Coordinates of C-alpha atoms in Angstrom, one line a residue:
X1 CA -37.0 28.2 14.5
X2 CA -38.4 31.1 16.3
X3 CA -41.1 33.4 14.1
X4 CA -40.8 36.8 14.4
X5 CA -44.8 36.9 15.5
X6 CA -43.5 34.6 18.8
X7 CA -40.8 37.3 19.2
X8 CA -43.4 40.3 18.9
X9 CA -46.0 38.2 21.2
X10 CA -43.4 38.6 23.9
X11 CA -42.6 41.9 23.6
X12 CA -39.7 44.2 21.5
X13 CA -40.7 47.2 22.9
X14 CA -37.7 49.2 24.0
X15 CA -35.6 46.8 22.8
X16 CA -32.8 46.6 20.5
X17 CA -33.3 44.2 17.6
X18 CA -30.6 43.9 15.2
X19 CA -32.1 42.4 12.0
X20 CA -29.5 41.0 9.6
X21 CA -31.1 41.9 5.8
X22 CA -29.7 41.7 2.3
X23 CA -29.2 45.6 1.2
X24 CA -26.9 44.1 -1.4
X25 CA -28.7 46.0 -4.1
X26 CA -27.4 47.2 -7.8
X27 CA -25.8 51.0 -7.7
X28 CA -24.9 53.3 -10.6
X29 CA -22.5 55.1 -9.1
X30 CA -25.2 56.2 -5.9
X31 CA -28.5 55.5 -7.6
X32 CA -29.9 52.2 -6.4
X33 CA -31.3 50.6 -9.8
X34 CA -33.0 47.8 -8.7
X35 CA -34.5 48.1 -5.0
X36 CA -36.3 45.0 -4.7
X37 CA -34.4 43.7 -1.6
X38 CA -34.8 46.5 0.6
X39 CA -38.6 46.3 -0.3
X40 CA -38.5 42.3 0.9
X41 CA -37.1 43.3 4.4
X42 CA -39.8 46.5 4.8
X43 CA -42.6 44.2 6.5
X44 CA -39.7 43.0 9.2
X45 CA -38.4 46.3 10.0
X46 CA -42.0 47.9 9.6
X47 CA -43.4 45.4 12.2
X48 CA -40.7 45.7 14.8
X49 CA -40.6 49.5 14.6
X50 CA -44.7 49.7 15.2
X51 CA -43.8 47.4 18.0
X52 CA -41.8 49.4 20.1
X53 CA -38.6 48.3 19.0
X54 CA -35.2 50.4 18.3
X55 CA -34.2 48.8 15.3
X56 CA -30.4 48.2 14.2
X57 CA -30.6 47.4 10.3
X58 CA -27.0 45.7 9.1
X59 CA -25.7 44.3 5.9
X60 CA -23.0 43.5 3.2
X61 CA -23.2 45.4 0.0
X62 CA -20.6 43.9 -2.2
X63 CA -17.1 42.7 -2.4
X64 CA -15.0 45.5 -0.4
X65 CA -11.6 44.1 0.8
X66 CA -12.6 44.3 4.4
X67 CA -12.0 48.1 4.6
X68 CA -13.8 50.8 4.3
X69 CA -14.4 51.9 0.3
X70 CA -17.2 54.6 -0.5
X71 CA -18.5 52.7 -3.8
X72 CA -19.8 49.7 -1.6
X73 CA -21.7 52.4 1.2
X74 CA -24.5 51.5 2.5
X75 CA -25.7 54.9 2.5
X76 CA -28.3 54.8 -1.1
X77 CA -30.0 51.9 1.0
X78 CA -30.6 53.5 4.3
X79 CA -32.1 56.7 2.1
X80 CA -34.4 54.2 0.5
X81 CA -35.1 52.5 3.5
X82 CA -36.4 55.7 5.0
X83 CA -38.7 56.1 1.3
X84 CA -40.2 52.9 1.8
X85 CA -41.1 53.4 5.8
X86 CA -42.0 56.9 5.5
X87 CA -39.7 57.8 8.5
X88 CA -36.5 59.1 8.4
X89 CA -33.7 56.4 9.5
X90 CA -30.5 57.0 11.2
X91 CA -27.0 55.9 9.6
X92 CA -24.2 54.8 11.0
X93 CA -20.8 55.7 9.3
X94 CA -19.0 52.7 10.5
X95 CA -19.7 49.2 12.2
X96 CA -19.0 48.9 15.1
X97 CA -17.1 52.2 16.2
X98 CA -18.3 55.2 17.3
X99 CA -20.4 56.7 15.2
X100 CA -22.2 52.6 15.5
X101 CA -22.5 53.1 19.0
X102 CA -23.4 57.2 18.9
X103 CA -26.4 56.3 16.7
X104 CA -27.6 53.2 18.3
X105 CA -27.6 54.7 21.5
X106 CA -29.7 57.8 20.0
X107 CA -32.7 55.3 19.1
X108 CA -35.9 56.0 20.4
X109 CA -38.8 53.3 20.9
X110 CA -39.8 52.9 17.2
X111 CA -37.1 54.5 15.6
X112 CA -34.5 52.4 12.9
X113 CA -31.2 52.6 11.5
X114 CA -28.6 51.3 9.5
X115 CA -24.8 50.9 10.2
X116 CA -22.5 50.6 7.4
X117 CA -21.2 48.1 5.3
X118 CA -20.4 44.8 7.4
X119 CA -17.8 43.5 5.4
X120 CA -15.5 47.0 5.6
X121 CA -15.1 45.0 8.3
X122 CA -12.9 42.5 7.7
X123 CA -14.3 40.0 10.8
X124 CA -17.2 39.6 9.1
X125 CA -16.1 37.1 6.0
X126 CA -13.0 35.8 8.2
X127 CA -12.7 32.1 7.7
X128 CA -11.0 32.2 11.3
X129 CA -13.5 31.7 14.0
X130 CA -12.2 33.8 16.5
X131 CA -11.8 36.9 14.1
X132 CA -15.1 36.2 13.3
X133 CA -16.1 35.6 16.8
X134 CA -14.4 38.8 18.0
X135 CA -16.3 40.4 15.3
X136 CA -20.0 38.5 16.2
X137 CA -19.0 40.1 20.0
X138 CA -18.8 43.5 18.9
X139 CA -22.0 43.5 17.3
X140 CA -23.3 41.8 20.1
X141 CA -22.7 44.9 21.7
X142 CA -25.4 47.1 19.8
X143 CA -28.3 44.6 20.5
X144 CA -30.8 42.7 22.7
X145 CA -32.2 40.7 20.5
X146 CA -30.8 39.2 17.1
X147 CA -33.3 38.4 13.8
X148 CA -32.0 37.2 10.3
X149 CA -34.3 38.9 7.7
X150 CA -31.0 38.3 5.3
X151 CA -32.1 35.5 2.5
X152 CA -29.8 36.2 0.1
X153 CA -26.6 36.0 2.9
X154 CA -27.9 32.6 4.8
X155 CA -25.3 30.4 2.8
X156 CA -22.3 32.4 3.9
X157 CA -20.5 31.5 7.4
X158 CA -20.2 35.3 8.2
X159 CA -20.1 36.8 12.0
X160 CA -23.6 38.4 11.1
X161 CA -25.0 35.8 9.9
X162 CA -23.8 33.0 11.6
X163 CA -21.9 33.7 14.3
X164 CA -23.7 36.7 16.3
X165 CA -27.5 34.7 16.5
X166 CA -25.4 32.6 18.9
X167 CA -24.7 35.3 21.0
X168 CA -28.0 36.9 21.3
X169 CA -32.3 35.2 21.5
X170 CA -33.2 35.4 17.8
X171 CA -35.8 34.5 15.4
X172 CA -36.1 34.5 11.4
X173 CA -38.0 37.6 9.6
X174 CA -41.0 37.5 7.7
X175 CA -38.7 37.3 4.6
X176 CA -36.4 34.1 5.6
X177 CA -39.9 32.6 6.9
X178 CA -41.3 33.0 3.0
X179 CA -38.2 31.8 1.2
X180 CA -37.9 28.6 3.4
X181 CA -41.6 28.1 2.8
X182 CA -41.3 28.2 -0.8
X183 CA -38.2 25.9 -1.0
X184 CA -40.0 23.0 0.9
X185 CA -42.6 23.4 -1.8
X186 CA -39.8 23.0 -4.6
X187 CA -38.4 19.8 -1.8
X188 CA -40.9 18.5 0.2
X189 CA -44.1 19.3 -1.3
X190 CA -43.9 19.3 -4.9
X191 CA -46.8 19.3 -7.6
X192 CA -46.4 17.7 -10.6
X193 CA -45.4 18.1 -13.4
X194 CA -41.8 19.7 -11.9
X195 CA -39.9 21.4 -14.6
X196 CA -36.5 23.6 -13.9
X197 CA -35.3 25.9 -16.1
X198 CA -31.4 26.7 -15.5
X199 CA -29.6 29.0 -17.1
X200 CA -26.5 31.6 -16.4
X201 CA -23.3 31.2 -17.7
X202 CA -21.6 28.7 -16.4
X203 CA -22.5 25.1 -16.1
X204 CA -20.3 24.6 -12.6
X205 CA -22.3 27.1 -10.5
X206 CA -25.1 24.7 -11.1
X207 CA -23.5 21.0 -11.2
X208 CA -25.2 20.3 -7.6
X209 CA -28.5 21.3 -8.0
X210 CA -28.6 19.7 -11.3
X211 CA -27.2 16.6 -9.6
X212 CA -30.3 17.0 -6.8
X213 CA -32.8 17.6 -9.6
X214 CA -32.0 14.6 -11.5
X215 CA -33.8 12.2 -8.9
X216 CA -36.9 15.3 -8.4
X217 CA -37.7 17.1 -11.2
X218 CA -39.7 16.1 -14.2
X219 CA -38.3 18.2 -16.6
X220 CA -34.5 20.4 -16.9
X221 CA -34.6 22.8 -19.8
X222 CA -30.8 24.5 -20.3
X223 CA -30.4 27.6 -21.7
X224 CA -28.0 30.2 -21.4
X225 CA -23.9 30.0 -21.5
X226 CA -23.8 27.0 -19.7
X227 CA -25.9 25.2 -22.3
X228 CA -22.7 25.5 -24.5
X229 CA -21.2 22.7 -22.8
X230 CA -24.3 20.4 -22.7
X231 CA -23.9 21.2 -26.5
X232 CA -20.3 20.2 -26.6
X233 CA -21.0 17.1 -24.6
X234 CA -23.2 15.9 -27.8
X235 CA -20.7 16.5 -30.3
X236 CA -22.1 19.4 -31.4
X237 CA -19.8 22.5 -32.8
X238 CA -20.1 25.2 -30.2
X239 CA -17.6 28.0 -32.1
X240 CA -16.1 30.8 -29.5
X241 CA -19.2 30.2 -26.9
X242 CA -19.2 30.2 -23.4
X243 CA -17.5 26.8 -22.8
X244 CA -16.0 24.9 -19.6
X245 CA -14.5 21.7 -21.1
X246 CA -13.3 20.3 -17.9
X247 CA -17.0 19.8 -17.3
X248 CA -17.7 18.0 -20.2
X249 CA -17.4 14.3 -18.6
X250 CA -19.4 15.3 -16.2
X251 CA -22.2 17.0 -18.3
X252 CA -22.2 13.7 -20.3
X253 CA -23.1 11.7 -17.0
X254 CA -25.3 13.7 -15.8
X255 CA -27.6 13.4 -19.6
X256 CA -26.8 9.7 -19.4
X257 CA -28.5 9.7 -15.6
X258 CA -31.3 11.9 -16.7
X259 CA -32.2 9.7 -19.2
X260 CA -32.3 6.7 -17.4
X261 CA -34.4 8.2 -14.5
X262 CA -36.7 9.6 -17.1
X263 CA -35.5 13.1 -16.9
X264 CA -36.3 15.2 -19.4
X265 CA -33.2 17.4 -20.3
X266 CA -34.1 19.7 -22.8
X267 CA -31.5 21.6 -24.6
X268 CA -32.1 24.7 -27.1
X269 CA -32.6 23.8 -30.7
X270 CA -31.3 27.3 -32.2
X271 CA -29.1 29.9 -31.3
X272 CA -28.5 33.6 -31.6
X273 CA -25.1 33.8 -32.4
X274 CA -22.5 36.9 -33.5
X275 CA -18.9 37.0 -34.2
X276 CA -18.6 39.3 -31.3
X277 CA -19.8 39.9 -27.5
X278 CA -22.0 43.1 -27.6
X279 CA -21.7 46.5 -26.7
X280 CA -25.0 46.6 -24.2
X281 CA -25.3 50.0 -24.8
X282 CA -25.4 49.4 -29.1
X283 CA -27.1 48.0 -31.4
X284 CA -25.9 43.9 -31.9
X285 CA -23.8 43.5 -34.2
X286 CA -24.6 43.4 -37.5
X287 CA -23.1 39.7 -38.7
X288 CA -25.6 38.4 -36.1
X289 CA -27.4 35.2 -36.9
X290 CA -29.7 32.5 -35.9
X291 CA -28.4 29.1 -36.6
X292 CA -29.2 25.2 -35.7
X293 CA -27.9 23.9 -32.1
X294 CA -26.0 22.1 -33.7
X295 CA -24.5 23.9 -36.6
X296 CA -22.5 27.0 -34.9
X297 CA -20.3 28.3 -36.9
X298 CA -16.6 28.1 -35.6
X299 CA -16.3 32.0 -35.4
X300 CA -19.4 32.7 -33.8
X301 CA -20.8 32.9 -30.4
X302 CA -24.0 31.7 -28.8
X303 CA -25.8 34.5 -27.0
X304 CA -29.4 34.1 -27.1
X305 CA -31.9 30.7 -27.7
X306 CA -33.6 31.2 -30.8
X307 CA -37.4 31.3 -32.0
X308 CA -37.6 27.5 -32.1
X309 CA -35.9 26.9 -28.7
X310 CA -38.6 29.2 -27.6
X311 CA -41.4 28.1 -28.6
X312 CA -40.1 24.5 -27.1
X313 CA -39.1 26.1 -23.8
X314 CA -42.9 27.0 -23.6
X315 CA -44.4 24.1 -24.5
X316 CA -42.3 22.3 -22.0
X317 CA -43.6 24.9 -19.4
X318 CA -47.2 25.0 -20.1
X319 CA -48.8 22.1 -18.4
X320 CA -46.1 22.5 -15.5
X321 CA -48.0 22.6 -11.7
X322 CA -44.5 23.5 -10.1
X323 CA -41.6 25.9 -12.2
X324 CA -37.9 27.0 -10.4
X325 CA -36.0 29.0 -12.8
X326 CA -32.8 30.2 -11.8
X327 CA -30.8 32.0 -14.5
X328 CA -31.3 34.0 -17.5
X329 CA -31.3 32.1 -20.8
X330 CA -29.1 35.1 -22.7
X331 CA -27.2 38.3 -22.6
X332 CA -31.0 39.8 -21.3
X333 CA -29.4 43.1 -20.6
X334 CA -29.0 43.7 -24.5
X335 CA -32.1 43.7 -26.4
X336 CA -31.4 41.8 -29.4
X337 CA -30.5 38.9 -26.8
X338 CA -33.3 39.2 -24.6
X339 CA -36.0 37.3 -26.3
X340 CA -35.1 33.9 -24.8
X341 CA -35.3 35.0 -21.4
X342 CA -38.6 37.2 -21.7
X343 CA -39.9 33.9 -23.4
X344 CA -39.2 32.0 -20.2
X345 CA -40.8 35.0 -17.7
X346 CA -43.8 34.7 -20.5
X347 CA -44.2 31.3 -20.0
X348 CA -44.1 31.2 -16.2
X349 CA -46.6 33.6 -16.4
X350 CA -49.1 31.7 -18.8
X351 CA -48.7 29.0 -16.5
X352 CA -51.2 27.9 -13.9
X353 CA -48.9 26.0 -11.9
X354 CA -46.3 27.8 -9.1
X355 CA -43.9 29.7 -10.3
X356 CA -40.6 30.7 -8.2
X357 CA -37.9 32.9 -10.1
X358 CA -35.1 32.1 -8.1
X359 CA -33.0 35.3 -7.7
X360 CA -29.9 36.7 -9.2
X361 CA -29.7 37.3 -13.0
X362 CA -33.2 36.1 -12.9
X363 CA -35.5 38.1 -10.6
X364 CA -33.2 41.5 -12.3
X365 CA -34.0 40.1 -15.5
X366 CA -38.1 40.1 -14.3
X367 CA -37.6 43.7 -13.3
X368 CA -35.4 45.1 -16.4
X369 CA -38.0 43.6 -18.9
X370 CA -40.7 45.4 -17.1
X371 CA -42.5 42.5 -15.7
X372 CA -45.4 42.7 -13.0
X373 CA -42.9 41.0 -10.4
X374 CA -46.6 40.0 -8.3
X375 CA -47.6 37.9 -11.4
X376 CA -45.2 35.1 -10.3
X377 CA -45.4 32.8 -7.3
X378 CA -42.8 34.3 -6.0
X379 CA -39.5 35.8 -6.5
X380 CA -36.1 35.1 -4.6
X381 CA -34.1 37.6 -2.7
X382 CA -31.0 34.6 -3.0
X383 CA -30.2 33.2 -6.3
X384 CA -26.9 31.3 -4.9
X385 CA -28.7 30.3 -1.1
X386 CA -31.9 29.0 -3.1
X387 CA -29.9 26.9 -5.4
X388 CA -27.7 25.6 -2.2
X389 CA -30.9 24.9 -0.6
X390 CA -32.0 22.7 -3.6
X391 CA -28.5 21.0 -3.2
X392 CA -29.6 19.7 0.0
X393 CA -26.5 21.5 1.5
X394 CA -26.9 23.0 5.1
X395 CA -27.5 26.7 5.3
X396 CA -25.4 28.2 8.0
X397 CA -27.8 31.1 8.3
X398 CA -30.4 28.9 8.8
X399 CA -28.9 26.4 11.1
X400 CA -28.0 29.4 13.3
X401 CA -31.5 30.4 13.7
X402 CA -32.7 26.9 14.8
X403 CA -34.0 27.0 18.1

């Protein structure tokens, strides 16, 4: 795989370098409220544009139908792109049309922009090769030279992604260069004690890496809704919580495996539970309780670990010389439920091993409890390519970029 630093040795200058990022950031309404991916790609763009180079930022802000919708614009991100450079950049109002082409072919050496949303676009997510091709050629179009900065996108078979570094030299960012680094250190290079902390709310997003982990970490600790079915697996009463029974046999396997590898699978001890999901913008309400694990009541609803499950989460983390934690271990973005997972971020941050939040719900849950985001290891741009990575599976961003 091609570095960026071997690409900038043999010259960008005048060039067109279309970097592939992750702008997929949070917006209320136009108000980014969480900007940490556009800060990740900053040192690619930053380095390309002191080199000369006449740089075509693209990426996919959420789920638009493959048409053009204002609520998914990339526009919020350009502006902030511009903050964070201190230069103004150009934006394109489409893809691949004319405005695309207008403002591309207005670059001058040093100069960056941004077109719109790839996937109004509806080429870009087509599971039919040649759309997707015919897309990937159009793009070609508006550059010399290709570079995936886009982490949190590698897993996808998109025409950006996957498709157009075929059609173009290319080389991986500064940003994909750090993630992959920091995987093989969760693969291929692990210190031990290993623990993984997994939460989110269901227990099938993580089946795989779980399945991975099992023969690699040390230590599991569950938390959050998908916990619920680990709990259920046991025997235990699990009243109106977050609950995917079809998993149960498979949950049940997977502790029966873990404790004959001498996995330790470590499940909360006590709950924060209501009778009703909350308003996040109210107080909880006011039948909320803490009970046993395994004594929810049958109208209730897990939504937190409590004090106990806590303190054990900790204690499991403290002598840990490598920690992946990938999910939040409550409803975070409601106060009263957000003790479990500011436990966890405390915890990686008392530790003295390495310490990888791995994206999502978890590196917005660092940010929205006001944590120092450089105190950890590191923190994922790509909750869902980090896990897949973990999996074992084969990233077709980062094939693509393989030389």
């Amino acid at each position: 795989m091609k570095t960026i630093d071997q690409l900038l040795s043999e010259g960008v200058a005048g060039k067109r370098v279309f970097v592939r990022a992750d702008l997929n950031v949070p917006l209320d309404g136009t108000t980014i409220t969480d900007d940490g991916r556009i800060r990740a790609v900053r040192p690619t763009v930053a380095k390309l544009a002191e080199a000369g180079a006449r740089v075509v930022v693209a990426s996919h802000l959420g789920r638009p139908k493959g048409a053009p919708d204002p609520a998914f614009s990339l526009a919020p991100a350009a502006r902030r792109l511009g903050e964070l450079l201190g230069a103004e950049v150009a934006f394109a109002t489409d893809t691949v049309g004319e405005s695309a082409k207008a403002v591309v072919a207005g670059l001058a050496d040093g100069q960056v922009a941004v077109i719109e949303n790839l996937r109004f676009n509806a080429g870009e997510t087509s599971k039919d090769d040649a759309e997707r091709g015919a897309f990937a050629d159009q793009l070609a179009t508006l550059a010399d030279v290709y570079v995936g900065d886009g982490f949190g996108a590698v897993h996808r078979k998109h025409a950006s992604v996957y498709d157009l570094p075929a059609r173009l030299p290319h080389a991986a960012g500064y940003l994909i260069a750090t993630e992959v680094g920091v995987l093989k250190k969760l693969t291929d290079e692990v210190q031990r004690p290993y623990v993984v902390i997994l939460g989110g709310a269901k227990v099938s997003d993580k089946l795989g890496v779980i399945d991975q982990l099992l023969g690699k970490a040390d230590r599991i600790l569950i938390g959050g809704g998908m916990a619920y079915t680990f709990l259920k697996a046991k025997g235990h009463e699990v009243g109106i919580s977050l609950l995917q029974e079809d998993q149960i046999p498979t949950v049940t396997e997977y502790m029966e495996r873990a404790e004959k590898n001498g996995v330790e699978l470590v499940l909360p001890v006590d709950i924060l539970a209501s009778g009703e999901f909350p308003d996040l913008k109210t107080k909880a309400p006011a039948d909320f309780i803490t009970v046993d694990a395994d004594k929810i009541p049958a109208d209730k609803e897990g939504l937190d670990i409590g004090p106990k499950s806590r303190e054990l989460f900790a204690s499991k983390i403290a002598d840990a010389e490598t920690v992946f934690w990938n999910g939040p271990v409550g409803v975070f973005e409601h106060p009263d439920y957000a003790h479990g997972t500011k436990a966890v971020a405390e915890a990686l941050l008392g530790s003295k091993g390495f310490t990888v939040v791995g994206g999502g719900d978890s590196a917005a849950a660092v940010r929205t409890l006001g944590f120092d985001e450089n105190a950890f290891g590191h923190i994922s741009t790509g909750g869902g390519a980090s896990l897949e990575y973990l999996e074992g599976k084969t990233l077709p961003g980062l094939a693509a970029l393989e030389d």
